[in-house]
CSV table of C-alpha atoms in Angstrom, one decimal:
chain,number,residue,atom,x,y,z
A,1,MET,CA,191.2,43.4,118.6
A,2,ILE,CA,194.2,44.9,117.0
A,3,HIS,CA,195.1,48.3,118.5
A,4,LEU,CA,197.1,50.9,116.5
A,5,HIS,CA,198.6,54.0,118.1
A,6,HIS,CA,199.0,56.6,115.4
A,7,CYS,CA,199.8,60.3,114.7
A,8,VAL,CA,198.3,62.1,111.7
A,9,ALA,CA,200.6,61.7,108.6
A,10,ALA,CA,203.3,59.9,110.6
A,11,ARG,CA,205.0,56.6,109.5
A,12,SER,CA,202.3,54.8,111.4
A,13,PHE,CA,200.1,55.5,108.4
A,14,ARG,CA,201.8,52.5,106.7
A,15,ALA,CA,200.2,50.2,109.3
A,16,PHE,CA,196.9,52.0,109.1
A,17,TRP,CA,196.8,51.7,105.3
A,18,MET,CA,197.5,48.0,105.5
A,19,LEU,CA,194.7,47.5,108.1
A,20,GLU,CA,192.3,49.0,105.6
A,21,GLU,CA,193.7,47.0,102.6
A,22,LEU,CA,193.2,43.8,104.6
A,23,GLY,CA,189.7,44.8,105.8
A,24,LEU,CA,190.6,44.1,109.4
A,25,SER,CA,188.8,45.3,112.5
A,26,TYR,CA,191.0,47.5,114.7
A,27,GLN,CA,191.0,50.1,117.4
A,28,LEU,CA,192.7,53.4,116.5
A,29,THR,CA,194.2,55.8,119.0
A,30,VAL,CA,195.4,59.1,117.5
A,31,TRP,CA,198.0,61.1,119.5
A,32,PRO,CA,199.3,64.6,119.0
A,33,PHE,CA,202.8,64.7,117.5
A,34,PRO,CA,205.3,64.0,118.9
A,35,PRO,CA,203.4,61.9,121.4
A,36,ARG,CA,206.4,61.5,123.8
A,37,VAL,CA,206.3,65.3,124.3
A,38,GLN,CA,202.7,66.3,123.5
A,39,ALA,CA,200.8,63.4,125.1
A,40,ALA,CA,201.0,62.9,128.8
A,41,GLY,CA,200.9,59.2,129.6
A,42,TYR,CA,202.0,57.9,126.2
A,43,LEU,CA,205.4,56.8,127.6
A,44,GLU,CA,203.5,54.5,129.9
A,45,VAL,CA,202.0,52.9,126.9
A,46,HIS,CA,205.2,52.8,124.8
A,47,PRO,CA,208.5,53.7,126.6
A,48,GLN,CA,210.1,54.5,123.3
A,49,GLY,CA,207.5,57.3,122.9
A,50,THR,CA,207.1,56.9,119.1
A,51,VAL,CA,204.5,55.7,116.6
A,52,PRO,CA,203.5,53.3,115.3
A,53,LEU,CA,202.7,51.0,118.1
A,54,LEU,CA,200.6,48.0,117.1
A,55,ILE,CA,199.2,45.7,119.8
A,56,ASP,CA,197.7,42.4,118.8
A,57,GLY,CA,197.2,40.2,121.8
A,58,GLU,CA,200.6,39.7,123.4
A,59,THR,CA,202.4,41.0,120.3
A,60,ARG,CA,203.7,44.6,120.3
A,61,LEU,CA,205.4,46.0,117.2
A,62,ALA,CA,206.9,49.4,116.7
A,63,GLU,CA,208.6,49.2,113.3
A,64,SER,CA,206.3,50.3,110.5
A,65,ALA,CA,207.6,48.0,107.8
A,66,ALA,CA,207.7,45.0,110.2
A,67,ILE,CA,204.0,45.7,111.0
A,68,CYS,CA,203.1,45.6,107.3
A,69,GLU,CA,204.9,42.2,107.0
A,70,TYR,CA,203.3,41.0,110.2
A,71,LEU,CA,199.8,41.9,109.2
A,72,VAL,CA,199.9,40.2,105.8
A,73,ALA,CA,201.6,37.1,107.3
A,74,ARG,CA,199.4,36.7,110.5
A,75,HIS,CA,196.1,38.1,109.3
A,76,GLY,CA,196.2,38.1,105.5
A,77,GLY,CA,195.5,34.5,104.6
A,78,ASN,CA,196.1,34.1,100.9
A,79,THR,CA,196.1,37.9,100.4
A,80,PRO,CA,197.8,39.2,97.2
A,81,LEU,CA,199.3,41.9,99.4
A,82,ALA,CA,202.0,39.4,100.4
A,83,VAL,CA,204.5,37.7,98.1
A,84,ARG,CA,205.1,34.1,99.0
A,85,PRO,CA,208.7,32.7,99.4
A,86,ASP,CA,208.1,30.4,96.4
A,87,GLU,CA,207.2,33.3,94.1
A,88,PRO,CA,210.1,34.7,92.0
A,89,ALA,CA,209.5,38.2,93.3
A,90,PHE,CA,209.8,37.3,96.9
A,91,GLY,CA,213.3,38.8,97.3
A,92,ALA,CA,212.3,42.0,95.4
A,93,TRP,CA,209.2,42.3,97.6
A,94,LEU,CA,211.3,42.2,100.8
A,95,GLN,CA,213.8,44.6,99.4
A,96,TRP,CA,211.1,47.2,98.5
A,97,LEU,CA,209.2,46.6,101.7
A,98,HIS,CA,212.2,47.7,103.8
A,99,PHE,CA,213.6,50.2,101.2
A,100,GLY,CA,210.5,52.4,101.9
A,101,GLU,CA,211.5,52.8,105.5
A,102,ALA,CA,215.2,52.2,105.9
A,103,THR,CA,216.3,54.0,102.7
A,104,LEU,CA,213.7,56.6,101.8
A,105,THR,CA,212.1,57.7,105.1
A,106,PHE,CA,215.4,57.8,107.0
A,107,PRO,CA,216.7,61.0,105.3
A,108,GLN,CA,213.3,62.6,105.6
A,109,THR,CA,213.4,62.4,109.3
A,110,LEU,CA,216.7,64.4,109.3
A,111,LEU,CA,215.1,67.0,107.1
A,112,LEU,CA,212.2,67.3,109.6
A,113,ARG,CA,214.5,67.5,112.6
A,114,TYR,CA,217.0,70.0,111.3
A,115,ALA,CA,214.6,72.2,109.2
A,116,CYS,CA,211.6,72.3,111.5
A,117,PHE,CA,211.7,70.6,114.9
A,118,GLU,CA,215.0,71.8,116.4
A,119,PRO,CA,215.1,75.2,118.1
A,120,PRO,CA,216.2,77.9,115.6
A,121,GLU,CA,219.8,78.0,117.0
A,122,ARG,CA,220.2,74.3,116.4
A,123,ARG,CA,218.8,74.1,112.8
A,124,GLN,CA,221.2,72.9,110.2
A,125,PRO,CA,220.5,74.1,106.6
A,126,GLN,CA,223.5,72.2,105.3
A,127,VAL,CA,222.1,68.9,106.8
A,128,VAL,CA,218.8,69.7,105.2
A,129,ALA,CA,220.3,70.3,101.8
A,130,ASP,CA,222.5,67.3,101.9
A,131,TYR,CA,219.8,64.9,103.0
A,132,THR,CA,217.3,66.3,100.5
A,133,GLN,CA,219.8,65.4,97.8
A,134,TRP,CA,220.4,62.0,99.5
A,135,PHE,CA,216.6,61.3,99.4
A,136,PHE,CA,216.4,62.1,95.7
A,137,SER,CA,219.5,60.1,94.8
A,138,ARG,CA,217.9,57.1,96.4
A,139,LEU,CA,214.5,57.8,94.8
A,140,ARG,CA,216.2,57.3,91.4
A,141,THR,CA,216.4,53.6,92.3
A,142,LEU,CA,212.6,53.5,92.6
A,143,ASP,CA,212.2,55.5,89.4
A,144,ALA,CA,214.3,53.0,87.4
A,145,ALA,CA,212.4,50.0,88.9
A,146,LEU,CA,209.0,51.5,88.0
A,147,GLN,CA,210.2,51.4,84.3
A,148,GLN,CA,211.1,47.7,84.3
A,149,PRO,CA,209.0,44.7,83.3
A,150,GLY,CA,206.8,43.5,86.2
A,151,ALA,CA,206.2,47.1,87.5
A,152,GLY,CA,202.9,48.9,86.9
A,153,THR,CA,201.3,52.2,87.7
A,154,ASP,CA,200.5,51.2,91.3
A,155,HIS,CA,203.0,48.4,91.9
A,156,VAL,CA,206.8,48.0,91.9
A,157,CYS,CA,207.1,44.2,91.8
A,158,ALA,CA,205.2,40.9,91.6
A,159,GLY,CA,202.7,42.2,89.0
A,160,ARG,CA,200.3,43.6,91.7
A,161,PHE,CA,199.9,46.0,94.5
A,162,THR,CA,201.5,44.6,97.7
A,163,ALA,CA,202.5,45.7,101.2
A,164,ALA,CA,205.8,46.9,99.7
A,165,ASP,CA,203.9,49.5,97.8
A,166,ALA,CA,202.3,50.8,101.0
A,167,SER,CA,205.7,51.0,102.5
A,168,LEU,CA,207.0,53.0,99.5
A,169,GLY,CA,203.8,55.0,99.3
A,170,TYR,CA,204.2,56.4,102.8
A,171,ALA,CA,207.7,57.7,101.9
A,172,LEU,CA,206.1,59.5,98.9
A,173,LEU,CA,203.3,60.8,101.1
A,174,LEU,CA,205.8,62.2,103.5
A,175,ALA,CA,207.7,63.8,100.7
A,176,ASP,CA,204.5,65.3,99.4
A,177,GLU,CA,203.8,66.7,102.9
A,178,LEU,CA,207.3,68.2,103.0
A,179,GLY,CA,206.7,69.9,99.7
A,180,LEU,CA,209.1,67.8,97.7
A,181,SER,CA,206.7,66.0,95.3
A,182,ALA,CA,207.0,68.6,92.6
A,183,ARG,CA,210.5,67.2,92.0
A,184,PHE,CA,209.4,63.6,91.4
A,185,LYS,CA,210.3,62.1,88.1
A,186,PRO,CA,207.4,61.2,85.8
A,187,ALA,CA,207.3,57.5,86.7
A,188,VAL,CA,207.4,58.2,90.4
A,189,ALA,CA,204.8,60.9,90.1
A,190,ALA,CA,202.5,58.6,88.2
A,191,TYR,CA,203.0,55.9,90.8
A,192,TRP,CA,202.2,58.3,93.7
A,193,GLN,CA,199.1,59.5,91.9
A,194,ALA,CA,197.9,55.9,91.4
A,195,LEU,CA,198.5,54.9,95.0
A,196,GLN,CA,196.4,57.8,96.2
A,197,GLN,CA,193.5,56.5,94.2
A,198,ARG,CA,193.3,53.2,96.0
A,199,PRO,CA,190.1,52.9,98.0
A,200,ALA,CA,191.9,51.7,101.1
A,201,PHE,CA,194.3,54.6,101.0
A,202,GLN,CA,191.4,57.0,100.8
A,203,ARG,CA,189.5,55.2,103.6
A,204,ALA,CA,192.5,55.4,105.8
A,205,ARG,CA,192.9,59.2,105.2
A,206,GLN,CA,189.3,59.8,106.0
A,207,ALA,CA,189.3,57.6,109.0
A,208,GLU,CA,192.5,59.2,110.2
A,209,ARG,CA,190.8,62.6,110.1
A,210,ASP,CA,187.5,61.4,111.7
A,211,ALA,CA,189.3,59.7,114.5
A,212,ALA,CA,191.6,62.7,115.2
A,213,ILE,CA,188.6,65.0,115.5
A,214,ALA,CA,186.6,62.5,117.6
A,215,GLN,CA,189.6,62.1,120.0
A,216,GLY,CA,190.3,65.9,120.3
A,217,VAL,CA,193.5,65.9,118.2
A,218,SER,CA,194.1,68.3,115.3
A,219,PRO,CA,193.4,66.5,112.0
A,220,ALA,CA,196.1,68.7,110.3
A,221,SER,CA,199.2,67.0,109.2
A,222,ALA,CA,201.9,66.6,111.8
A,223,VAL,CA,204.5,67.2,109.1
A,224,PRO,CA,205.4,70.8,108.3
A,225,ARG,CA,206.5,71.8,104.8
A,226,LEU,CA,210.1,72.5,104.4
A,227,PRO,CA,211.0,76.2,104.3
A,228,GLY,CA,211.0,77.4,100.7
A,229,ALA,CA,209.2,74.2,99.5
């Protein structure tokens, strides 16, 4: 059985969401955040000490966008969540799948570190301000794409919801948790609202809470709001 190691509201939610979209059976372990500090023994499971970690037989994956791509390729069959190489939108799909993590989530991790997680004497308000602007400047690319032919309320390419939208959707979830969603442009705000209405998204959020409580972990978000947000 697929085994996902997860923290509440962490980037491992991408993988969790995809498991629910695909209707796969899985085992979920929820760790307190950050697990490398808060969970004795997690480094023995995953020496990097981060989430996600997905174990599927002999396969171990720790990159959230790669896990989304892996799940639809290995376990999706003919799922519409993937875009095939012979489809015109294949390149756009790959671009958006990785844009969600590499371009949108990257600056958010710096916001978290230098606004919330570092000791007070090491916090960097200028870094927080700069990378908040960096995030919103890159979000303009998504805003423009959502207004192009082929996009829709809950999808950015291929005329349907795909794994790329789950990747992008987590970046918007993280922005919401940080208190930044009030600054979304209308197209992005509508997209985020539509993604939250997907049954698999809602199942994942509820299952996340239920599993955390059952495993003795706080179901509250691991992501603090930015000061002043």
